[in-house]
Amino acid sequence: AYFSVGFSLNTKSEGYENIKVEGITAKETLIKDKIYVIVQQYTLDEFRDDNNAVKDEILEAMQDMFGSDFVVGVSFSGVQTQ
């Protein structure tokens, strides 16, 4: 599977005030690696049938990574599977 991941952020959250976009950008490699590890746990059929479960797991991982709930949503775009 190939896709882009987007995050919905609560910019009024105290956690966001401490981290902001610069903090997210600084952890880009860690974020990509965590998403890769999570997606790898799913078969292609599981991903196709219920990518909301994947999104939920990524959301939880991002909230854990940043120690905050300012990441409030995960979206996929440009999804290509074979």
PDB file of N, CA, C and O in Angstrom:
ATOM      1  N   ALA A   1       0.852  -1.184   0.000  1.00  0.00           N
ATOM      2  CA  ALA A   1       0.000   0.000   0.000  1.00  0.00           C
ATOM      3  C   ALA A   1       0.892   1.240   0.000  1.00  0.00           C
ATOM      4  O   ALA A   1       1.968   1.261   0.588  1.00  0.00           O
ATOM      5  N   TYR A   2       0.411   2.252  -0.665  1.00  0.00           N
ATOM      6  CA  TYR A   2       1.084   3.538  -0.690  1.00  0.00           C
ATOM      7  C   TYR A   2       0.034   4.594  -0.427  1.00  0.00           C
ATOM      8  O   TYR A   2      -1.038   4.570  -1.036  1.00  0.00           O
ATOM      9  N   PHE A   3       0.313   5.520   0.482  1.00  0.00           N
ATOM     10  CA  PHE A   3      -0.655   6.571   0.797  1.00  0.00           C
ATOM     11  C   PHE A   3       0.029   7.689   1.577  1.00  0.00           C
ATOM     12  O   PHE A   3       1.124   7.530   2.092  1.00  0.00           O
ATOM     13  N   SER A   4      -0.657   8.797   1.643  1.00  0.00           N
ATOM     14  CA  SER A   4      -0.210   9.925   2.461  1.00  0.00           C
ATOM     15  C   SER A   4      -1.067   9.964   3.717  1.00  0.00           C
ATOM     16  O   SER A   4      -2.240   9.586   3.692  1.00  0.00           O
ATOM     17  N   VAL A   5      -0.469  10.425   4.789  1.00  0.00           N
ATOM     18  CA  VAL A   5      -1.172  10.522   6.065  1.00  0.00           C
ATOM     19  C   VAL A   5      -1.257  11.990   6.455  1.00  0.00           C
ATOM     20  O   VAL A   5      -0.278  12.729   6.353  1.00  0.00           O
ATOM     21  N   GLY A   6      -2.441  12.388   6.891  1.00  0.00           N
ATOM     22  CA  GLY A   6      -2.641  13.740   7.391  1.00  0.00           C
ATOM     23  C   GLY A   6      -3.149  13.688   8.819  1.00  0.00           C
ATOM     24  O   GLY A   6      -3.823  12.730   9.209  1.00  0.00           O
ATOM     25  N   PHE A   7      -2.804  14.699   9.595  1.00  0.00           N
ATOM     26  CA  PHE A   7      -3.271  14.789  10.970  1.00  0.00           C
ATOM     27  C   PHE A   7      -4.165  16.001  11.138  1.00  0.00           C
ATOM     28  O   PHE A   7      -3.859  17.076  10.620  1.00  0.00           O
ATOM     29  N   SER A   8      -5.246  15.826  11.870  1.00  0.00           N
ATOM     30  CA  SER A   8      -6.067  16.946  12.303  1.00  0.00           C
ATOM     31  C   SER A   8      -5.559  17.333  13.684  1.00  0.00           C
ATOM     32  O   SER A   8      -5.399  16.469  14.555  1.00  0.00           O
ATOM     33  N   LEU A   9      -5.296  18.629  13.872  1.00  0.00           N
ATOM     34  CA  LEU A   9      -4.706  19.104  15.124  1.00  0.00           C
ATOM     35  C   LEU A   9      -5.636  20.079  15.825  1.00  0.00           C
ATOM     36  O   LEU A   9      -6.273  20.920  15.190  1.00  0.00           O
ATOM     37  N   ASN A  10      -5.689  19.966  17.145  1.00  0.00           N
ATOM     38  CA  ASN A  10      -6.406  20.932  17.964  1.00  0.00           C
ATOM     39  C   ASN A  10      -5.391  21.998  18.357  1.00  0.00           C
ATOM     40  O   ASN A  10      -4.616  21.820  19.299  1.00  0.00           O
ATOM     41  N   THR A  11      -5.379  23.092  17.624  1.00  0.00           N
ATOM     42  CA  THR A  11      -4.377  24.137  17.845  1.00  0.00           C
ATOM     43  C   THR A  11      -4.630  24.925  19.130  1.00  0.00           C
ATOM     44  O   THR A  11      -3.788  25.718  19.537  1.00  0.00           O
ATOM     45  N   LYS A  12      -5.766  24.692  19.769  1.00  0.00           N
ATOM     46  CA  LYS A  12      -6.060  25.360  21.040  1.00  0.00           C
ATOM     47  C   LYS A  12      -5.638  24.510  22.233  1.00  0.00           C
ATOM     48  O   LYS A  12      -5.720  24.957  23.369  1.00  0.00           O
ATOM     49  N   SER A  13      -5.169  23.308  21.966  1.00  0.00           N
ATOM     50  CA  SER A  13      -4.718  22.405  23.026  1.00  0.00           C
ATOM     51  C   SER A  13      -3.425  22.921  23.636  1.00  0.00           C
ATOM     52  O   SER A  13      -2.549  23.444  22.946  1.00  0.00           O
ATOM     53  N   GLU A  14      -3.287  22.716  24.927  1.00  0.00           N
ATOM     54  CA  GLU A  14      -2.062  23.102  25.618  1.00  0.00           C
ATOM     55  C   GLU A  14      -0.861  22.336  25.053  1.00  0.00           C
ATOM     56  O   GLU A  14       0.229  22.882  24.922  1.00  0.00           O
ATOM     57  N   GLY A  15      -1.078  21.076  24.701  1.00  0.00           N
ATOM     58  CA  GLY A  15      -0.013  20.272  24.112  1.00  0.00           C
ATOM     59  C   GLY A  15       0.477  20.855  22.796  1.00  0.00           C
ATOM     60  O   GLY A  15       1.667  20.845  22.510  1.00  0.00           O
ATOM     61  N   TYR A  16      -0.445  21.369  22.001  1.00  0.00           N
ATOM     62  CA  TYR A  16      -0.057  21.971  20.723  1.00  0.00           C
ATOM     63  C   TYR A  16       0.785  23.218  20.962  1.00  0.00           C
ATOM     64  O   TYR A  16       1.764  23.454  20.260  1.00  0.00           O
ATOM     65  N   GLU A  17       0.415  23.991  21.946  1.00  0.00           N
ATOM     66  CA  GLU A  17       1.166  25.212  22.256  1.00  0.00           C
ATOM     67  C   GLU A  17       2.624  24.899  22.578  1.00  0.00           C
ATOM     68  O   GLU A  17       3.515  25.672  22.271  1.00  0.00           O
ATOM     69  N   ASN A  18       2.851  23.747  23.207  1.00  0.00           N
ATOM     70  CA  ASN A  18       4.210  23.366  23.585  1.00  0.00           C
ATOM     71  C   ASN A  18       5.006  22.782  22.425  1.00  0.00           C
ATOM     72  O   ASN A  18       6.227  22.882  22.395  1.00  0.00           O
ATOM     73  N   ILE A  19       4.317  22.150  21.469  1.00  0.00           N
ATOM     74  CA  ILE A  19       5.023  21.421  20.409  1.00  0.00           C
ATOM     75  C   ILE A  19       4.970  22.147  19.069  1.00  0.00           C
ATOM     76  O   ILE A  19       5.983  22.272  18.403  1.00  0.00           O
ATOM     77  N   LYS A  20       3.793  22.575  18.673  1.00  0.00           N
ATOM     78  CA  LYS A  20       3.554  23.271  17.401  1.00  0.00           C
ATOM     79  C   LYS A  20       4.051  22.450  16.212  1.00  0.00           C
ATOM     80  O   LYS A  20       4.513  21.336  16.342  1.00  0.00           O
ATOM     81  N   VAL A  21       3.937  22.992  15.035  1.00  0.00           N
ATOM     82  CA  VAL A  21       4.306  22.297  13.810  1.00  0.00           C
ATOM     83  C   VAL A  21       5.806  21.996  13.782  1.00  0.00           C
ATOM     84  O   VAL A  21       6.226  20.946  13.302  1.00  0.00           O
ATOM     85  N   GLU A  22       6.604  22.878  14.340  1.00  0.00           N
ATOM     86  CA  GLU A  22       8.055  22.663  14.342  1.00  0.00           C
ATOM     87  C   GLU A  22       8.413  21.378  15.100  1.00  0.00           C
ATOM     88  O   GLU A  22       9.304  20.631  14.698  1.00  0.00           O
ATOM     89  N   GLY A  23       7.733  21.137  16.207  1.00  0.00           N
ATOM     90  CA  GLY A  23       7.983  19.928  16.992  1.00  0.00           C
ATOM     91  C   GLY A  23       7.571  18.674  16.251  1.00  0.00           C
ATOM     92  O   GLY A  23       8.220  17.627  16.346  1.00  0.00           O
ATOM     93  N   ILE A  24       6.475  18.782  15.510  1.00  0.00           N
ATOM     94  CA  ILE A  24       6.016  17.648  14.704  1.00  0.00           C
ATOM     95  C   ILE A  24       7.021  17.388  13.585  1.00  0.00           C
ATOM     96  O   ILE A  24       7.411  16.249  13.335  1.00  0.00           O
ATOM     97  N   THR A  25       7.454  18.430  12.927  1.00  0.00           N
ATOM     98  CA  THR A  25       8.419  18.311  11.839  1.00  0.00           C
ATOM     99  C   THR A  25       9.738  17.719  12.344  1.00  0.00           C
ATOM    100  O   THR A  25      10.344  16.887  11.663  1.00  0.00           O
ATOM    101  N   ALA A  26      10.148  18.092  13.530  1.00  0.00           N
ATOM    102  CA  ALA A  26      11.390  17.574  14.100  1.00  0.00           C
ATOM    103  C   ALA A  26      11.319  16.069  14.327  1.00  0.00           C
ATOM    104  O   ALA A  26      12.339  15.388  14.299  1.00  0.00           O
ATOM    105  N   LYS A  27      10.115  15.546  14.528  1.00  0.00           N
ATOM    106  CA  LYS A  27       9.944  14.111  14.771  1.00  0.00           C
ATOM    107  C   LYS A  27       9.441  13.372  13.532  1.00  0.00           C
ATOM    108  O   LYS A  27       8.972  12.245  13.627  1.00  0.00           O
ATOM    109  N   GLU A  28       9.569  13.978  12.367  1.00  0.00           N
ATOM    110  CA  GLU A  28       9.025  13.393  11.142  1.00  0.00           C
ATOM    111  C   GLU A  28       9.518  11.967  10.899  1.00  0.00           C
ATOM    112  O   GLU A  28       8.734  11.085  10.562  1.00  0.00           O
ATOM    113  N   THR A  29      10.788  11.728  11.073  1.00  0.00           N
ATOM    114  CA  THR A  29      11.327  10.385  10.841  1.00  0.00           C
ATOM    115  C   THR A  29      10.733   9.376  11.818  1.00  0.00           C
ATOM    116  O   THR A  29      10.353   8.276  11.424  1.00  0.00           O
ATOM    117  N   LEU A  30      10.609   9.753  13.081  1.00  0.00           N
ATOM    118  CA  LEU A  30      10.007   8.871  14.085  1.00  0.00           C
ATOM    119  C   LEU A  30       8.536   8.609  13.778  1.00  0.00           C
ATOM    120  O   LEU A  30       8.044   7.489  13.957  1.00  0.00           O
ATOM    121  N   ILE A  31       7.835   9.641  13.330  1.00  0.00           N
ATOM    122  CA  ILE A  31       6.421   9.499  12.976  1.00  0.00           C
ATOM    123  C   ILE A  31       6.259   8.524  11.820  1.00  0.00           C
ATOM    124  O   ILE A  31       5.438   7.602  11.875  1.00  0.00           O
ATOM    125  N   LYS A  32       7.048   8.705  10.771  1.00  0.00           N
ATOM    126  CA  LYS A  32       6.969   7.814   9.607  1.00  0.00           C
ATOM    127  C   LYS A  32       7.275   6.381   9.996  1.00  0.00           C
ATOM    128  O   LYS A  32       6.612   5.450   9.545  1.00  0.00           O
ATOM    129  N   ASP A  33       8.295   6.197  10.833  1.00  0.00           N
ATOM    130  CA  ASP A  33       8.660   4.855  11.257  1.00  0.00           C
ATOM    131  C   ASP A  33       7.530   4.213  12.059  1.00  0.00           C
ATOM    132  O   ASP A  33       7.195   3.049  11.831  1.00  0.00           O
ATOM    133  N   LYS A  34       6.922   4.957  12.964  1.00  0.00           N
ATOM    134  CA  LYS A  34       5.826   4.414  13.773  1.00  0.00           C
ATOM    135  C   LYS A  34       4.644   4.035  12.890  1.00  0.00           C
ATOM    136  O   LYS A  34       4.035   2.975  13.078  1.00  0.00           O
ATOM    137  N   ILE A  35       4.314   4.869  11.928  1.00  0.00           N
ATOM    138  CA  ILE A  35       3.212   4.566  11.011  1.00  0.00           C
ATOM    139  C   ILE A  35       3.541   3.311  10.210  1.00  0.00           C
ATOM    140  O   ILE A  35       2.696   2.432  10.038  1.00  0.00           O
ATOM    141  N   TYR A  36       4.773   3.193   9.742  1.00  0.00           N
ATOM    142  CA  TYR A  36       5.199   2.015   8.979  1.00  0.00           C
ATOM    143  C   TYR A  36       5.027   0.748   9.818  1.00  0.00           C
ATOM    144  O   TYR A  36       4.491  -0.255   9.341  1.00  0.00           O
ATOM    145  N   VAL A  37       5.476   0.794  11.065  1.00  0.00           N
ATOM    146  CA  VAL A  37       5.371  -0.370  11.958  1.00  0.00           C
ATOM    147  C   VAL A  37       3.903  -0.749  12.172  1.00  0.00           C
ATOM    148  O   VAL A  37       3.545  -1.931  12.141  1.00  0.00           O
ATOM    149  N   ILE A  38       3.053   0.232  12.360  1.00  0.00           N
ATOM    150  CA  ILE A  38       1.629  -0.033  12.584  1.00  0.00           C
ATOM    151  C   ILE A  38       0.990  -0.642  11.338  1.00  0.00           C
ATOM    152  O   ILE A  38       0.306  -1.662  11.414  1.00  0.00           O
ATOM    153  N   VAL A  39       1.212  -0.041  10.189  1.00  0.00           N
ATOM    154  CA  VAL A  39       0.582  -0.510   8.947  1.00  0.00           C
ATOM    155  C   VAL A  39       1.060  -1.917   8.606  1.00  0.00           C
ATOM    156  O   VAL A  39       0.284  -2.743   8.118  1.00  0.00           O
ATOM    157  N   GLN A  40       2.302  -2.213   8.894  1.00  0.00           N
ATOM    158  CA  GLN A  40       2.869  -3.531   8.602  1.00  0.00           C
ATOM    159  C   GLN A  40       2.147  -4.655   9.338  1.00  0.00           C
ATOM    160  O   GLN A  40       2.184  -5.799   8.904  1.00  0.00           O
ATOM    161  N   GLN A  41       1.482  -4.334  10.430  1.00  0.00           N
ATOM    162  CA  GLN A  41       0.791  -5.347  11.227  1.00  0.00           C
ATOM    163  C   GLN A  41      -0.506  -5.825  10.565  1.00  0.00           C
ATOM    164  O   GLN A  41      -1.090  -6.805  11.006  1.00  0.00           O
ATOM    165  N   TYR A  42      -0.947  -5.135   9.542  1.00  0.00           N
ATOM    166  CA  TYR A  42      -2.209  -5.442   8.876  1.00  0.00           C
ATOM    167  C   TYR A  42      -1.951  -6.088   7.522  1.00  0.00           C
ATOM    168  O   TYR A  42      -1.037  -5.691   6.805  1.00  0.00           O
ATOM    169  N   THR A  43      -2.796  -7.052   7.180  1.00  0.00           N
ATOM    170  CA  THR A  43      -2.740  -7.590   5.823  1.00  0.00           C
ATOM    171  C   THR A  43      -3.357  -6.567   4.889  1.00  0.00           C
ATOM    172  O   THR A  43      -4.060  -5.645   5.325  1.00  0.00           O
ATOM    173  N   LEU A  44      -3.127  -6.741   3.609  1.00  0.00           N
ATOM    174  CA  LEU A  44      -3.706  -5.831   2.629  1.00  0.00           C
ATOM    175  C   LEU A  44      -5.230  -5.853   2.696  1.00  0.00           C
ATOM    176  O   LEU A  44      -5.875  -4.800   2.635  1.00  0.00           O
ATOM    177  N   ASP A  45      -5.813  -7.034   2.862  1.00  0.00           N
ATOM    178  CA  ASP A  45      -7.277  -7.135   2.968  1.00  0.00           C
ATOM    179  C   ASP A  45      -7.796  -6.437   4.216  1.00  0.00           C
ATOM    180  O   ASP A  45      -8.822  -5.755   4.169  1.00  0.00           O
ATOM    181  N   GLU A  46      -7.100  -6.599   5.336  1.00  0.00           N
ATOM    182  CA  GLU A  46      -7.511  -5.922   6.572  1.00  0.00           C
ATOM    183  C   GLU A  46      -7.455  -4.406   6.393  1.00  0.00           C
ATOM    184  O   GLU A  46      -8.347  -3.685   6.837  1.00  0.00           O
ATOM    185  N   PHE A  47      -6.398  -3.941   5.740  1.00  0.00           N
ATOM    186  CA  PHE A  47      -6.253  -2.506   5.502  1.00  0.00           C
ATOM    187  C   PHE A  47      -7.387  -1.988   4.621  1.00  0.00           C
ATOM    188  O   PHE A  47      -7.979  -0.955   4.902  1.00  0.00           O
ATOM    189  N   ARG A  48      -7.681  -2.701   3.554  1.00  0.00           N
ATOM    190  CA  ARG A  48      -8.751  -2.291   2.639  1.00  0.00           C
ATOM    191  C   ARG A  48     -10.119  -2.314   3.320  1.00  0.00           C
ATOM    192  O   ARG A  48     -10.936  -1.432   3.123  1.00  0.00           O
ATOM    193  N   ASP A  49     -10.362  -3.383   4.104  1.00  0.00           N
ATOM    194  CA  ASP A  49     -11.680  -3.581   4.705  1.00  0.00           C
ATOM    195  C   ASP A  49     -11.957  -2.658   5.877  1.00  0.00           C
ATOM    196  O   ASP A  49     -13.118  -2.295   6.118  1.00  0.00           O
ATOM    197  N   ASP A  50     -10.924  -2.277   6.628  1.00  0.00           N
ATOM    198  CA  ASP A  50     -11.162  -1.477   7.834  1.00  0.00           C
ATOM    199  C   ASP A  50      -9.973  -0.578   8.125  1.00  0.00           C
ATOM    200  O   ASP A  50      -9.282  -0.749   9.117  1.00  0.00           O
ATOM    201  N   ASN A  51      -9.759   0.396   7.239  1.00  0.00           N
ATOM    202  CA  ASN A  51      -8.618   1.263   7.497  1.00  0.00           C
ATOM    203  C   ASN A  51      -8.882   2.229   8.652  1.00  0.00           C
ATOM    204  O   ASN A  51      -7.975   2.887   9.129  1.00  0.00           O
ATOM    205  N   ASN A  52     -10.119   2.274   9.157  1.00  0.00           N
ATOM    206  CA  ASN A  52     -10.384   3.077  10.346  1.00  0.00           C
ATOM    207  C   ASN A  52      -9.657   2.511  11.561  1.00  0.00           C
ATOM    208  O   ASN A  52      -9.233   3.264  12.439  1.00  0.00           O
ATOM    209  N   ALA A  53      -9.508   1.186  11.630  1.00  0.00           N
ATOM    210  CA  ALA A  53      -8.761   0.574  12.727  1.00  0.00           C
ATOM    211  C   ALA A  53      -7.297   1.007  12.665  1.00  0.00           C
ATOM    212  O   ALA A  53      -6.676   1.281  13.700  1.00  0.00           O
ATOM    213  N   VAL A  54      -6.756   1.086  11.462  1.00  0.00           N
ATOM    214  CA  VAL A  54      -5.372   1.538  11.280  1.00  0.00           C
ATOM    215  C   VAL A  54      -5.256   2.998  11.708  1.00  0.00           C
ATOM    216  O   VAL A  54      -4.326   3.368  12.439  1.00  0.00           O
ATOM    217  N   LYS A  55      -6.191   3.819  11.287  1.00  0.00           N
ATOM    218  CA  LYS A  55      -6.191   5.237  11.665  1.00  0.00           C
ATOM    219  C   LYS A  55      -6.268   5.404  13.174  1.00  0.00           C
ATOM    220  O   LYS A  55      -5.551   6.232  13.753  1.00  0.00           O
ATOM    221  N   ASP A  56      -7.135   4.620  13.817  1.00  0.00           N
ATOM    222  CA  ASP A  56      -7.276   4.704  15.273  1.00  0.00           C
ATOM    223  C   ASP A  56      -5.969   4.337  15.973  1.00  0.00           C
ATOM    224  O   ASP A  56      -5.573   4.980  16.949  1.00  0.00           O
ATOM    225  N   GLU A  57      -5.304   3.318  15.473  1.00  0.00           N
ATOM    226  CA  GLU A  57      -4.043   2.895  16.085  1.00  0.00           C
ATOM    227  C   GLU A  57      -2.958   3.952  15.874  1.00  0.00           C
ATOM    228  O   GLU A  57      -2.160   4.222  16.777  1.00  0.00           O
ATOM    229  N   ILE A  58      -2.924   4.557  14.704  1.00  0.00           N
ATOM    230  CA  ILE A  58      -1.953   5.632  14.439  1.00  0.00           C
ATOM    231  C   ILE A  58      -2.246   6.822  15.346  1.00  0.00           C
ATOM    232  O   ILE A  58      -1.323   7.413  15.924  1.00  0.00           O
ATOM    233  N   LEU A  59      -3.528   7.174  15.497  1.00  0.00           N
ATOM    234  CA  LEU A  59      -3.904   8.293  16.359  1.00  0.00           C
ATOM    235  C   LEU A  59      -3.419   8.059  17.788  1.00  0.00           C
ATOM    236  O   LEU A  59      -2.801   8.941  18.394  1.00  0.00           O
ATOM    237  N   GLU A  60      -3.676   6.881  18.300  1.00  0.00           N
ATOM    238  CA  GLU A  60      -3.244   6.554  19.661  1.00  0.00           C
ATOM    239  C   GLU A  60      -1.726   6.634  19.788  1.00  0.00           C
ATOM    240  O   GLU A  60      -1.194   7.164  20.770  1.00  0.00           O
ATOM    241  N   ALA A  61      -1.021   6.140  18.780  1.00  0.00           N
ATOM    242  CA  ALA A  61       0.443   6.173  18.804  1.00  0.00           C
ATOM    243  C   ALA A  61       0.971   7.606  18.779  1.00  0.00           C
ATOM    244  O   ALA A  61       1.947   7.922  19.477  1.00  0.00           O
ATOM    245  N   MET A  62       0.332   8.482  18.017  1.00  0.00           N
ATOM    246  CA  MET A  62       0.775   9.875  17.952  1.00  0.00           C
ATOM    247  C   MET A  62       0.496  10.587  19.276  1.00  0.00           C
ATOM    248  O   MET A  62       1.325  11.375  19.750  1.00  0.00           O
ATOM    249  N   GLN A  63      -0.643  10.306  19.864  1.00  0.00           N
ATOM    250  CA  GLN A  63      -0.948  10.915  21.153  1.00  0.00           C
ATOM    251  C   GLN A  63       0.046  10.446  22.214  1.00  0.00           C
ATOM    252  O   GLN A  63       0.488  11.233  23.045  1.00  0.00           O
ATOM    253  N   ASP A  64       0.425   9.170  22.162  1.00  0.00           N
ATOM    254  CA  ASP A  64       1.436   8.656  23.087  1.00  0.00           C
ATOM    255  C   ASP A  64       2.795   9.291  22.819  1.00  0.00           C
ATOM    256  O   ASP A  64       3.507   9.670  23.749  1.00  0.00           O
ATOM    257  N   MET A  65       3.164   9.401  21.538  1.00  0.00           N
ATOM    258  CA  MET A  65       4.465   9.948  21.179  1.00  0.00           C
ATOM    259  C   MET A  65       4.634  11.371  21.697  1.00  0.00           C
ATOM    260  O   MET A  65       5.694  11.743  22.197  1.00  0.00           O
ATOM    261  N   PHE A  66       3.585  12.172  21.563  1.00  0.00           N
ATOM    262  CA  PHE A  66       3.681  13.574  21.957  1.00  0.00           C
ATOM    263  C   PHE A  66       3.209  13.821  23.384  1.00  0.00           C
ATOM    264  O   PHE A  66       3.305  14.948  23.880  1.00  0.00           O
ATOM    265  N   GLY A  67       2.680  12.787  24.027  1.00  0.00           N
ATOM    266  CA  GLY A  67       2.214  12.949  25.401  1.00  0.00           C
ATOM    267  C   GLY A  67       1.085  13.950  25.511  1.00  0.00           C
ATOM    268  O   GLY A  67       0.953  14.654  26.511  1.00  0.00           O
ATOM    269  N   SER A  68       0.269  14.017  24.461  1.00  0.00           N
ATOM    270  CA  SER A  68      -0.803  14.999  24.406  1.00  0.00           C
ATOM    271  C   SER A  68      -1.869  14.529  23.438  1.00  0.00           C
ATOM    272  O   SER A  68      -1.604  13.709  22.553  1.00  0.00           O
ATOM    273  N   ASP A  69      -3.060  15.077  23.597  1.00  0.00           N
ATOM    274  CA  ASP A  69      -4.148  14.718  22.684  1.00  0.00           C
ATOM    275  C   ASP A  69      -4.425  15.802  21.649  1.00  0.00           C
ATOM    276  O   ASP A  69      -5.522  15.897  21.128  1.00  0.00           O
ATOM    277  N   PHE A  70      -3.411  16.617  21.322  1.00  0.00           N
ATOM    278  CA  PHE A  70      -3.640  17.663  20.323  1.00  0.00           C
ATOM    279  C   PHE A  70      -3.798  17.094  18.916  1.00  0.00           C
ATOM    280  O   PHE A  70      -4.365  17.739  18.047  1.00  0.00           O
ATOM    281  N   VAL A  71      -3.307  15.883  18.681  1.00  0.00           N
ATOM    282  CA  VAL A  71      -3.603  15.196  17.421  1.00  0.00           C
ATOM    283  C   VAL A  71      -4.966  14.546  17.635  1.00  0.00           C
ATOM    284  O   VAL A  71      -5.125  13.676  18.479  1.00  0.00           O
ATOM    285  N   VAL A  72      -5.967  15.022  16.894  1.00  0.00           N
ATOM    286  CA  VAL A  72      -7.345  14.578  17.138  1.00  0.00           C
ATOM    287  C   VAL A  72      -7.897  13.705  16.014  1.00  0.00           C
ATOM    288  O   VAL A  72      -8.975  13.148  16.148  1.00  0.00           O
ATOM    289  N   GLY A  73      -7.179  13.595  14.922  1.00  0.00           N
ATOM    290  CA  GLY A  73      -7.668  12.783  13.822  1.00  0.00           C
ATOM    291  C   GLY A  73      -6.559  12.418  12.860  1.00  0.00           C
ATOM    292  O   GLY A  73      -5.539  13.086  12.768  1.00  0.00           O
ATOM    293  N   VAL A  74      -6.783  11.308  12.151  1.00  0.00           N
ATOM    294  CA  VAL A  74      -5.844  10.821  11.141  1.00  0.00           C
ATOM    295  C   VAL A  74      -6.641  10.586   9.858  1.00  0.00           C
ATOM    296  O   VAL A  74      -7.751  10.067   9.895  1.00  0.00           O
ATOM    297  N   SER A  75      -6.070  11.007   8.747  1.00  0.00           N
ATOM    298  CA  SER A  75      -6.730  10.761   7.455  1.00  0.00           C
ATOM    299  C   SER A  75      -5.703  10.234   6.465  1.00  0.00           C
ATOM    300  O   SER A  75      -4.506  10.467   6.592  1.00  0.00           O
ATOM    301  N   PHE A  76      -6.206   9.479   5.500  1.00  0.00           N
ATOM    302  CA  PHE A  76      -5.379   8.944   4.419  1.00  0.00           C
ATOM    303  C   PHE A  76      -5.821   9.595   3.123  1.00  0.00           C
ATOM    304  O   PHE A  76      -7.000   9.831   2.904  1.00  0.00           O
ATOM    305  N   SER A  77      -4.851   9.841   2.246  1.00  0.00           N
ATOM    306  CA  SER A  77      -5.193  10.320   0.906  1.00  0.00           C
ATOM    307  C   SER A  77      -4.267   9.631  -0.089  1.00  0.00           C
ATOM    308  O   SER A  77      -3.206   9.148   0.266  1.00  0.00           O
ATOM    309  N   GLY A  78      -4.718   9.590  -1.327  1.00  0.00           N
ATOM    310  CA  GLY A  78      -3.919   8.990  -2.381  1.00  0.00           C
ATOM    311  C   GLY A  78      -3.626   7.515  -2.150  1.00  0.00           C
ATOM    312  O   GLY A  78      -2.545   7.046  -2.491  1.00  0.00           O
ATOM    313  N   VAL A  79      -4.566   6.806  -1.556  1.00  0.00           N
ATOM    314  CA  VAL A  79      -4.344   5.400  -1.212  1.00  0.00           C
ATOM    315  C   VAL A  79      -4.261   4.565  -2.481  1.00  0.00           C
ATOM    316  O   VAL A  79      -5.147   4.604  -3.337  1.00  0.00           O
ATOM    317  N   GLN A  80      -3.162   3.810  -2.610  1.00  0.00           N
ATOM    318  CA  GLN A  80      -2.969   2.893  -3.728  1.00  0.00           C
ATOM    319  C   GLN A  80      -2.564   1.552  -3.140  1.00  0.00           C
ATOM    320  O   GLN A  80      -1.627   1.465  -2.361  1.00  0.00           O
ATOM    321  N   THR A  81      -3.301   0.523  -3.506  1.00  0.00           N
ATOM    322  CA  THR A  81      -2.987  -0.822  -3.041  1.00  0.00           C
ATOM    323  C   THR A  81      -2.910  -1.764  -4.220  1.00  0.00           C
ATOM    324  O   THR A  81      -3.518  -1.531  -5.250  1.00  0.00           O
ATOM    325  N   GLN A  82      -2.127  -2.823  -4.063  1.00  0.00           N
ATOM    326  CA  GLN A  82      -2.005  -3.820  -5.131  1.00  0.00           C
ATOM    327  C   GLN A  82      -2.148  -5.195  -4.538  1.00  0.00           C
ATOM    328  O   GLN A  82      -1.766  -5.481  -3.471  1.00  0.00           O
TER     329      GLN A  82
END
